[in-house]
Structures are given as C-alpha cells and as structure tokens.
Amino acid sequence: MAAVDAALVKQLRERTGAGMMDCKQALERYAGDLDKAAEWLRERGAAVAAKKADRAASEGMIGSYVHAGGKIGVMVEVNCETDFVARNPEFQTLVRDLAMHIAGTPTTPRYITRKEIPESVLIEARERFTEEARQTGKPDKVIAQIVQGRLDKFSAEISLMEQPFVKDPSLTIDALVTEKIAKIGERISVRRFVRYRLGEDDRHA
C-alpha cells in the first residue's frame, strides 16, 4: 500500500471534512489521487447515511441567520438522534451553515426536497414551460423533452437538498449533510425552515 504525504491528507480533509484516518485510508486506496479519494469518501458517506435513514431523529437545534443588513432572516430546524450530538460544535456549525445558505443562496429554496413540491406548483410550471417551448416551433416530441428537462431543473433549483452549497458549490446540501452523518455517526435531517425578506408578503417554509 502506497504511503501518502501528510499535506495531501490535510488537503483532502479540508475538501471533504472527513476524519484524518479516513482521508489517509482513501488516499492510500487510490495512490494519492485526490479526486478519486474524495469520491470514495462521499460514496462511503452515502452508504453510512442510508443505514441510518430509518433511525428516529428528534433532538437537534434551531439555527438562525440574518443577512443583508437585517433585510433577510432565516430559521432552520435540523434534527439529530441525541442531545450529545446537538451540542457537538461540528453539528452546530452545520446548522449555522444551512441557515446562512438559505439566506444567501441566489435561488431561494422553497422546499426541503423535490418530493414536497405540490402537484399544483408542478402543473403550473409545466404549463408555462410548454407554452414557452411551443413558441420555438419545434416538433411535439422535442417540446416534451425540453419541458421535462426544464421541469427537472426547476425542481432541483427550489429544493434545498439539491442546491449547491454557497460556501462550496462542488457540494450539494444533500452531500454536505451526508458527509456530516458519516463523520458524526448519527442520522441528521433538515426538518423545516422559514425565510423572510423585508417587505415581502410571502415566506418560504
């Protein structure tokens, strides 16, 4: 097994947030290839998260963030399994980062996952995309493909877990949470959030 440089381990740890021993193991496995090591860590984290998906998570904390000189405010509830983890600085940092993301991301998330998007919202979007696509004069089959593509993109953009993390766009929020599950060792889930913007009647929760 190839020895790996400590600087590479540090670099992978900064990139993925994984533990030092996990980073070392990943780099040894892929002979110092950072990209492959990072991908392996993410896949392993996803497997760990899947094993914990059925566990109850009723502890946690509510984080808040006020952005843009007091014009945008966010509250987010993030759950974990134990009060011990809720007091873990790593978990608390995640909650603050999620609140900051919701406040600062260019596209305001409206739902946690795409499964929560109401059918009425999807129907309205489909009708709008179809009307716009028909103006191109393309065949119906092509229009259907265009509309489905735009609908998938729209669903991803307004779903928090599919958005690129504002502090590291190479990660989605889902990947970020999965990494923390693998590192902390408990199920972590975003339960709800609310985002207010000064002067707006609507809110997103």
Tab-separated table of C-alpha atoms in Angstrom:
chain	number	residue	atom	x	y	z
A	1	MET	CA	0.000	0.000	0.000
A	2	ALA	CA	1.476	3.383	-1.039
A	3	ALA	CA	2.458	5.870	1.665
A	4	VAL	CA	0.750	9.243	1.380
A	5	ASP	CA	2.047	12.688	2.162
A	6	ALA	CA	0.600	14.394	5.249
A	7	ALA	CA	-0.050	17.535	3.186
A	8	LEU	CA	-2.291	15.506	0.850
A	9	VAL	CA	-4.207	14.116	3.822
A	10	LYS	CA	-4.704	17.671	5.120
A	11	GLN	CA	-5.860	18.827	1.685
A	12	LEU	CA	-8.398	16.012	1.390
A	13	ARG	CA	-9.638	16.661	4.923
A	14	GLU	CA	-10.198	20.343	4.112
A	15	ARG	CA	-12.006	19.382	0.920
A	16	THR	CA	-14.308	16.727	2.382
A	17	GLY	CA	-14.446	17.362	6.123
A	18	ALA	CA	-13.705	13.660	6.716
A	19	GLY	CA	-11.512	12.454	9.583
A	20	MET	CA	-7.740	12.274	9.226
A	21	MET	CA	-7.630	8.466	9.314
A	22	ASP	CA	-10.435	8.208	6.769
A	23	CYS	CA	-8.601	10.615	4.448
A	24	LYS	CA	-5.370	8.684	4.844
A	25	GLN	CA	-7.153	5.413	4.082
A	26	ALA	CA	-8.817	6.889	0.995
A	27	LEU	CA	-5.551	8.304	-0.351
A	28	GLU	CA	-3.730	5.022	0.246
A	29	ARG	CA	-6.520	3.193	-1.566
A	30	TYR	CA	-6.208	5.431	-4.627
A	31	ALA	CA	-2.443	6.042	-4.554
A	32	GLY	CA	-2.745	9.725	-3.694
A	33	ASP	CA	-5.425	10.611	-6.270
A	34	LEU	CA	-7.394	13.379	-4.530
A	35	ASP	CA	-10.444	13.264	-6.799
A	36	LYS	CA	-10.909	9.509	-6.530
A	37	ALA	CA	-10.289	9.584	-2.788
A	38	ALA	CA	-12.889	12.346	-2.320
A	39	GLU	CA	-15.431	10.455	-4.436
A	40	TRP	CA	-14.843	7.263	-2.445
A	41	LEU	CA	-15.351	9.135	0.826
A	42	ARG	CA	-18.602	10.600	-0.472
A	43	GLU	CA	-19.896	7.222	-1.624
A	44	ARG	CA	-18.982	5.684	1.712
A	45	GLY	CA	-20.698	8.560	3.499
A	46	ALA	CA	-23.836	7.982	1.445
A	47	ALA	CA	-23.819	4.302	2.422
A	48	VAL	CA	-23.493	5.198	6.094
A	49	ALA	CA	-26.325	7.735	5.778
A	50	ALA	CA	-28.571	5.151	4.102
A	51	LYS	CA	-28.062	2.732	7.011
A	52	LYS	CA	-29.159	5.430	9.453
A	53	ALA	CA	-32.108	6.719	7.422
A	54	ASP	CA	-34.726	4.838	9.468
A	55	ARG	CA	-33.459	5.977	12.863
A	56	ALA	CA	-35.531	8.442	14.878
A	57	ALA	CA	-34.087	11.965	14.959
A	58	SER	CA	-35.971	14.214	17.369
A	59	GLU	CA	-33.090	16.090	19.013
A	60	GLY	CA	-31.135	18.869	17.347
A	61	MET	CA	-31.287	22.628	17.244
A	62	ILE	CA	-32.883	25.609	15.541
A	63	GLY	CA	-30.374	27.853	13.837
A	64	SER	CA	-30.884	31.399	12.620
A	65	TYR	CA	-29.136	33.831	10.325
A	66	VAL	CA	-29.826	37.453	9.481
A	67	HIS	CA	-28.365	38.620	6.196
A	68	ALA	CA	-28.036	41.790	4.123
A	69	GLY	CA	-28.174	44.375	6.878
A	70	GLY	CA	-31.237	42.886	8.528
A	71	LYS	CA	-33.300	42.562	5.343
A	72	ILE	CA	-33.288	38.747	5.157
A	73	GLY	CA	-33.830	36.416	8.103
A	74	VAL	CA	-33.803	32.619	8.268
A	75	MET	CA	-34.637	29.999	10.873
A	76	VAL	CA	-33.926	26.324	10.235
A	77	GLU	CA	-34.601	23.236	12.356
A	78	VAL	CA	-32.080	20.439	11.972
A	79	ASN	CA	-32.592	17.144	13.801
A	80	CYS	CA	-30.180	14.518	15.059
A	81	GLU	CA	-30.603	11.470	17.301
A	82	THR	CA	-29.119	12.622	20.625
A	83	ASP	CA	-28.681	15.739	22.698
A	84	PHE	CA	-24.970	14.885	22.847
A	85	VAL	CA	-24.618	15.438	19.105
A	86	ALA	CA	-26.865	18.508	19.233
A	87	ARG	CA	-24.189	20.101	21.446
A	88	ASN	CA	-21.364	18.998	19.135
A	89	PRO	CA	-19.631	22.039	17.545
A	90	GLU	CA	-19.485	20.217	14.196
A	91	PHE	CA	-23.271	19.767	14.206
A	92	GLN	CA	-23.876	23.335	15.350
A	93	THR	CA	-21.631	24.638	12.581
A	94	LEU	CA	-23.667	22.634	10.058
A	95	VAL	CA	-26.894	24.204	11.326
A	96	ARG	CA	-25.430	27.710	11.068
A	97	ASP	CA	-24.110	26.963	7.586
A	98	LEU	CA	-27.547	25.754	6.470
A	99	ALA	CA	-29.213	28.909	7.802
A	100	MET	CA	-26.595	31.045	6.067
A	101	HIS	CA	-27.061	29.097	2.827
A	102	ILE	CA	-30.839	29.577	2.845
A	103	ALA	CA	-30.361	33.300	3.450
A	104	GLY	CA	-27.625	33.816	0.884
A	105	THR	CA	-28.175	31.382	-1.972
A	106	PRO	CA	-29.089	33.090	-5.282
A	107	THR	CA	-32.209	30.929	-5.756
A	108	THR	CA	-34.437	30.866	-2.708
A	109	PRO	CA	-35.247	27.276	-1.701
A	110	ARG	CA	-38.973	26.711	-1.256
A	111	TYR	CA	-38.997	23.066	-0.197
A	112	ILE	CA	-36.572	20.703	1.520
A	113	THR	CA	-36.778	18.004	-1.172
A	114	ARG	CA	-38.494	17.787	-4.546
A	115	LYS	CA	-40.918	15.224	-3.085
A	116	GLU	CA	-42.508	18.084	-1.135
A	117	ILE	CA	-43.269	20.219	-4.189
A	118	PRO	CA	-47.071	20.385	-4.516
A	119	GLU	CA	-48.579	18.977	-7.701
A	120	SER	CA	-50.239	22.344	-8.349
A	121	VAL	CA	-46.816	24.034	-8.496
A	122	LEU	CA	-45.518	21.427	-10.944
A	123	ILE	CA	-48.620	21.697	-13.136
A	124	GLU	CA	-48.299	25.479	-13.310
A	125	ALA	CA	-44.599	25.239	-14.172
A	126	ARG	CA	-45.230	22.566	-16.814
A	127	GLU	CA	-47.893	24.709	-18.477
A	128	ARG	CA	-45.570	27.735	-18.521
A	129	PHE	CA	-42.614	25.759	-19.908
A	130	THR	CA	-44.840	24.119	-22.534
A	131	GLU	CA	-46.177	27.462	-23.722
A	132	GLU	CA	-42.666	28.882	-23.985
A	133	ALA	CA	-41.368	25.781	-25.785
A	134	ARG	CA	-44.202	25.879	-28.333
A	135	GLN	CA	-43.077	29.339	-29.377
A	136	THR	CA	-39.884	27.759	-30.723
A	137	GLY	CA	-41.906	25.917	-33.381
A	138	LYS	CA	-40.190	22.603	-32.647
A	139	PRO	CA	-41.924	19.185	-33.002
A	140	ASP	CA	-44.100	17.968	-30.121
A	141	LYS	CA	-41.638	15.205	-29.234
A	142	VAL	CA	-38.804	17.720	-28.852
A	143	ILE	CA	-41.052	20.087	-26.915
A	144	ALA	CA	-41.889	17.297	-24.466
A	145	GLN	CA	-38.177	16.665	-23.888
A	146	ILE	CA	-37.498	20.382	-23.393
A	147	VAL	CA	-40.361	20.728	-20.925
A	148	GLN	CA	-39.281	17.688	-18.905
A	149	GLY	CA	-35.698	18.973	-18.769
A	150	ARG	CA	-36.810	22.398	-17.585
A	151	LEU	CA	-39.151	20.840	-15.031
A	152	ASP	CA	-36.317	18.742	-13.583
A	153	LYS	CA	-34.078	21.821	-13.410
A	154	PHE	CA	-36.838	23.889	-11.805
A	155	SER	CA	-37.496	21.177	-9.184
A	156	ALA	CA	-33.804	20.965	-8.312
A	157	GLU	CA	-33.416	24.729	-8.050
A	158	ILE	CA	-36.196	25.195	-5.495
A	159	SER	CA	-35.339	22.091	-3.427
A	160	LEU	CA	-32.896	22.866	-0.627
A	161	MET	CA	-31.182	19.460	-0.596
A	162	GLU	CA	-30.313	19.670	-4.308
A	163	GLN	CA	-28.885	23.190	-4.251
A	164	PRO	CA	-25.117	23.773	-4.486
A	165	PHE	CA	-23.788	24.786	-1.074
A	166	VAL	CA	-22.944	28.514	-1.177
A	167	LYS	CA	-19.628	28.017	0.641
A	168	ASP	CA	-18.570	25.121	-1.613
A	169	PRO	CA	-20.575	24.796	-4.859
A	170	SER	CA	-18.917	21.434	-5.593
A	171	LEU	CA	-21.180	20.009	-2.850
A	172	THR	CA	-24.958	19.866	-2.810
A	173	ILE	CA	-26.664	20.417	0.529
A	174	ASP	CA	-27.564	16.717	0.484
A	175	ALA	CA	-23.899	15.786	0.034
A	176	LEU	CA	-22.905	18.187	2.805
A	177	VAL	CA	-25.386	16.635	5.249
A	178	THR	CA	-24.348	13.131	4.172
A	179	GLU	CA	-20.713	13.943	4.922
A	180	LYS	CA	-21.663	15.113	8.399
A	181	ILE	CA	-23.699	11.944	9.016
A	182	ALA	CA	-20.666	9.839	8.093
A	183	LYS	CA	-18.392	11.936	10.281
A	184	ILE	CA	-20.650	12.394	13.315
A	185	GLY	CA	-22.253	8.954	13.179
A	186	GLU	CA	-25.901	9.866	13.667
A	187	ARG	CA	-28.845	10.459	11.404
A	188	ILE	CA	-29.175	14.182	10.601
A	189	SER	CA	-32.169	15.675	8.810
A	190	VAL	CA	-33.436	19.121	7.921
A	191	ARG	CA	-36.972	19.230	9.270
A	192	ARG	CA	-38.161	22.700	8.248
A	193	PHE	CA	-37.080	26.233	7.526
A	194	VAL	CA	-38.544	29.671	7.110
A	195	ARG	CA	-37.050	32.608	5.181
A	196	TYR	CA	-38.283	36.174	5.439
A	197	ARG	CA	-37.297	39.091	3.249
A	198	LEU	CA	-38.149	42.610	4.371
A	199	GLY	CA	-41.299	43.865	2.651
A	200	GLU	CA	-42.307	40.509	1.134
A	201	ASP	CA	-45.746	39.117	1.941
A	202	ASP	CA	-44.736	35.568	1.092
A	203	ARG	CA	-42.444	33.304	3.083
A	204	HIS	CA	-40.759	30.020	2.307
A	205	ALA	CA	-41.018	27.175	4.793
